[in-house]
PDB file of C-alpha atoms in Angstrom:
ATOM      1  CA  GLN A   1       5.951 -11.277 -12.989  1.00 88.00           C
ATOM      2  CA  VAL A   2       3.683  -8.736 -11.290  1.00 94.00           C
ATOM      3  CA  GLN A   3       4.089  -4.783 -11.880  1.00 96.00           C
ATOM      4  CA  LEU A   4       2.698  -2.485  -8.631  1.00 97.00           C
ATOM      5  CA  VAL A   5       1.873   0.935  -9.612  1.00 95.00           C
ATOM      6  CA  GLU A   6       0.943   3.528  -7.825  1.00 95.00           C
ATOM      7  CA  SER A   7      -0.792   7.286  -7.856  1.00 94.00           C
ATOM      8  CA  GLY A   8      -1.573   9.759  -6.240  1.00 94.00           C
ATOM      9  CA  GLY A   9       0.689  11.602  -4.107  1.00 90.00           C
ATOM     10  CA  GLY A  10       1.434  14.866  -3.386  1.00 95.00           C
ATOM     11  CA  LEU A  11       1.576  17.872  -0.796  1.00 97.00           C
ATOM     12  CA  VAL A  12      -1.152  18.602   1.463  1.00 97.00           C
ATOM     13  CA  GLN A  13      -1.044  19.980   4.644  1.00 98.00           C
ATOM     14  CA  ALA A  14      -1.038  19.277   7.589  1.00 98.00           C
ATOM     15  CA  GLY A  15      -5.334  18.238   8.385  1.00 98.00           C
ATOM     16  CA  GLY A  16      -5.788  17.747   4.330  1.00 97.00           C
ATOM     17  CA  SER A  17      -6.262  14.336   3.231  1.00 98.00           C
ATOM     18  CA  LEU A  18      -4.918  11.559   0.129  1.00 97.00           C
ATOM     19  CA  ARG A  19      -5.566   9.031  -1.228  1.00 98.00           C
ATOM     20  CA  LEU A  20      -2.970   6.654  -2.572  1.00 98.00           C
ATOM     21  CA  SER A  21      -4.257   3.677  -5.433  1.00 98.00           C
ATOM     22  CA  CYS A  22      -1.403   1.134  -6.642  1.00 98.00           C
ATOM     23  CA  ALA A  23      -2.510  -1.821  -9.432  1.00 97.00           C
ATOM     24  CA  ALA A  24      -1.506  -3.680  -9.619  1.00 97.00           C
ATOM     25  CA  SER A  25      -0.637  -5.442 -13.359  1.00 96.00           C
ATOM     26  CA  GLY A  26       1.288  -8.203 -15.672  1.00 94.00           C
ATOM     27  CA  SER A  27       1.390 -11.902 -14.506  1.00 92.00           C
ATOM     28  CA  ILE A  28      -1.645 -13.078 -12.255  1.00 93.00           C
ATOM     29  CA  PHE A  29      -3.094 -15.499 -10.750  1.00 93.00           C
ATOM     30  CA  SER A  30      -3.834 -14.425  -7.766  1.00 93.00           C
ATOM     31  CA  ILE A  31      -3.042 -12.135  -5.088  1.00 96.00           C
ATOM     32  CA  ASN A  32      -3.565 -12.337  -1.251  1.00 95.00           C
ATOM     33  CA  THR A  33      -1.990  -9.989   1.021  1.00 97.00           C
ATOM     34  CA  MET A  34      -1.732  -6.565  -0.538  1.00 98.00           C
ATOM     35  CA  GLY A  35      -0.231  -3.107   1.711  1.00 98.00           C
ATOM     36  CA  TRP A  36       1.432   0.174   2.357  1.00 98.00           C
ATOM     37  CA  TYR A  37       4.883   0.705   3.705  1.00 98.00           C
ATOM     38  CA  ARG A  38       6.018   4.326   4.299  1.00 98.00           C
ATOM     39  CA  GLN A  39      10.333   4.928   4.435  1.00 98.00           C
ATOM     40  CA  ALA A  40      10.531   8.405   6.216  1.00 96.00           C
ATOM     41  CA  PRO A  41      14.470   9.697   5.411  1.00 91.00           C
ATOM     42  CA  GLY A  42      16.742   7.908   8.221  1.00 94.00           C
ATOM     43  CA  ASN A  43      14.346   5.666   9.116  1.00 95.00           C
ATOM     44  CA  GLN A  44      13.450   2.128   7.994  1.00 97.00           C
ATOM     45  CA  ARG A  45      10.628   1.194   6.581  1.00 97.00           C
ATOM     46  CA  GLU A  46       7.993   0.767   8.148  1.00 97.00           C
ATOM     47  CA  LEU A  47       4.153  -1.350   7.962  1.00 98.00           C
ATOM     48  CA  VAL A  48       1.052   1.114   7.114  1.00 98.00           C
ATOM     49  CA  ALA A  49      -2.050  -0.918   6.678  1.00 98.00           C
ATOM     50  CA  THR A  50      -2.635  -4.621   4.563  1.00 98.00           C
ATOM     51  CA  ILE A  51      -5.614  -5.790   3.211  1.00 98.00           C
ATOM     52  CA  THR A  52      -6.133  -9.354   2.728  1.00 97.00           C
ATOM     53  CA  SER A  53      -7.957 -10.990  -0.059  1.00 94.00           C
ATOM     54  CA  ARG A  54     -10.480 -11.587   2.269  1.00 95.00           C
ATOM     55  CA  GLY A  55     -10.551  -7.696   3.202  1.00 95.00           C
ATOM     56  CA  ASN A  56      -9.133  -8.372   6.651  1.00 98.00           C
ATOM     57  CA  THR A  57      -7.209  -5.241   7.313  1.00 98.00           C
ATOM     58  CA  ASN A  58      -4.362  -4.604   9.892  1.00 98.00           C
ATOM     59  CA  TYR A  59      -2.767  -1.060  10.202  1.00 98.00           C
ATOM     60  CA  ALA A  60       0.239   0.668  12.767  1.00 98.00           C
ATOM     61  CA  ASP A  61      -1.243   2.543  15.244  1.00 98.00           C
ATOM     62  CA  SER A  62       0.231   5.756  14.286  1.00 97.00           C
ATOM     63  CA  VAL A  63      -2.325   5.531  11.741  1.00 98.00           C
ATOM     64  CA  LYS A  64      -5.716   3.599  13.001  1.00 98.00           C
ATOM     65  CA  GLY A  65      -8.806   6.143  12.423  1.00 97.00           C
ATOM     66  CA  ARG A  66      -7.320   8.376  10.153  1.00 98.00           C
ATOM     67  CA  PHE A  67      -6.240   6.226   7.362  1.00 98.00           C
ATOM     68  CA  THR A  68      -8.430   3.796   5.697  1.00 98.00           C
ATOM     69  CA  ILE A  69      -7.108   1.017   3.071  1.00 98.00           C
ATOM     70  CA  SER A  70      -9.318  -0.984   1.131  1.00 98.00           C
ATOM     71  CA  ARG A  71      -8.883  -3.144  -2.007  1.00 97.00           C
ATOM     72  CA  ASP A  72     -11.230  -4.452  -5.592  1.00 97.00           C
ATOM     73  CA  ASN A  73      -9.950  -7.931  -6.101  1.00 95.00           C
ATOM     74  CA  ALA A  74     -11.791  -7.187  -9.915  1.00 95.00           C
ATOM     75  CA  LYS A  75      -9.172  -4.575 -10.484  1.00 96.00           C
ATOM     76  CA  ASN A  76      -6.475  -6.012  -8.663  1.00 96.00           C
ATOM     77  CA  THR A  77      -6.048  -2.084  -7.073  1.00 97.00           C
ATOM     78  CA  THR A  78      -6.100  -1.225  -3.221  1.00 98.00           C
ATOM     79  CA  TYR A  79      -5.578   2.441  -1.860  1.00 98.00           C
ATOM     80  CA  LEU A  80      -5.115   3.456   0.650  1.00 98.00           C
ATOM     81  CA  GLN A  81      -7.504   7.137   2.049  1.00 98.00           C
ATOM     82  CA  MET A  82      -5.186   8.756   4.006  1.00 98.00           C
ATOM     83  CA  ASN A  83      -7.589  11.727   6.718  1.00 98.00           C
ATOM     84  CA  SER A  84      -5.879  13.576   9.265  1.00 98.00           C
ATOM     85  CA  LEU A  85      -2.472  13.756   7.596  1.00 98.00           C
ATOM     86  CA  LYS A  86       0.629  14.689  10.106  1.00 98.00           C
ATOM     87  CA  PRO A  87       3.969  16.043   9.699  1.00 97.00           C
ATOM     88  CA  GLU A  88       5.498  12.963  11.232  1.00 96.00           C
ATOM     89  CA  ASP A  89       3.527  11.116   8.050  1.00 98.00           C
ATOM     90  CA  THR A  90       5.719  12.605   5.285  1.00 97.00           C
ATOM     91  CA  ALA A  91       7.418   9.563   3.545  1.00 98.00           C
ATOM     92  CA  VAL A  92       7.727   7.330   0.903  1.00 98.00           C
ATOM     93  CA  TYR A  93       5.184   5.097   0.981  1.00 98.00           C
ATOM     94  CA  TYR A  94       5.676   2.293  -1.708  1.00 98.00           C
ATOM     95  CA  CYS A  95       2.499  -0.701  -2.108  1.00 98.00           C
ATOM     96  CA  THR A  96       2.887  -4.216  -1.680  1.00 98.00           C
ATOM     97  CA  ALA A  97       0.898  -7.050  -2.897  1.00 98.00           C
ATOM     98  CA  LEU A  98       2.493 -11.463  -2.500  1.00 97.00           C
ATOM     99  CA  ALA A  99       0.968 -12.849  -5.659  1.00 96.00           C
ATOM    100  CA  THR A 100       1.347 -15.994  -7.502  1.00 93.00           C
ATOM    101  CA  SER A 101       1.530 -15.443 -11.484  1.00 90.00           C
ATOM    102  CA  VAL A 102       1.658 -19.454 -12.251  1.00 88.00           C
ATOM    103  CA  TRP A 103      -0.522 -21.259 -10.100  1.00 85.00           C
ATOM    104  CA  TYR A 104       1.933 -23.714  -8.613  1.00 88.00           C
ATOM    105  CA  GLN A 105       5.339 -21.513  -8.000  1.00 89.00           C
ATOM    106  CA  PRO A 106       4.484 -20.201  -4.417  1.00 92.00           C
ATOM    107  CA  PRO A 107       3.688 -16.164  -3.873  1.00 93.00           C
ATOM    108  CA  THR A 108       5.889 -14.532  -4.468  1.00 95.00           C
ATOM    109  CA  ASN A 109       6.712 -10.059  -2.487  1.00 96.00           C
ATOM    110  CA  TYR A 110       6.061  -6.873  -4.867  1.00 97.00           C
ATOM    111  CA  TRP A 111       6.317  -3.541  -4.257  1.00 97.00           C
ATOM    112  CA  GLY A 112       5.601  -0.401  -6.667  1.00 97.00           C
ATOM    113  CA  GLN A 113       8.353   1.919  -6.739  1.00 96.00           C
ATOM    114  CA  GLY A 114       7.436   4.623  -4.030  1.00 96.00           C
ATOM    115  CA  THR A 115       4.994   7.775  -4.053  1.00 96.00           C
ATOM    116  CA  GLN A 116       6.234  10.923  -2.018  1.00 97.00           C
ATOM    117  CA  ILE A 117       3.437  12.353   0.364  1.00 97.00           C
ATOM    118  CA  THR A 118       4.594  15.260   2.094  1.00 98.00           C
ATOM    119  CA  VAL A 119       2.745  16.494   4.546  1.00 97.00           C
ATOM    120  CA  SER A 120       3.207  20.094   5.472  1.00 97.00           C
ATOM    121  CA  SER A 121       2.850  21.434   8.584  1.00 93.00           C
TER     122      SER A 121
END
């Protein structure tokens, strides 16, 4: 099993910045893609950004140019630097990791518990 622990959420004014961290621990053989999703009240969970083990990134159009995802493979940790935050970025942010615990098993998608980001206008 793999556990994901997020940190760095909170309350920020519009135009401000926050940095989220997500550390994976447990029985880890390899981690492929890591990423961030978010879910606002009444909305479906949506992709924010992903990053592969080789550093290839993908962003939602709504965050391009404002958010940056990065990763430290040695620490099994991914980061989300969020700049120029807007009230519409308010949501619970979830970390995800496609990880393998044993080499002969297929990868499993794991989720963190979520961290609240609130952007005030």
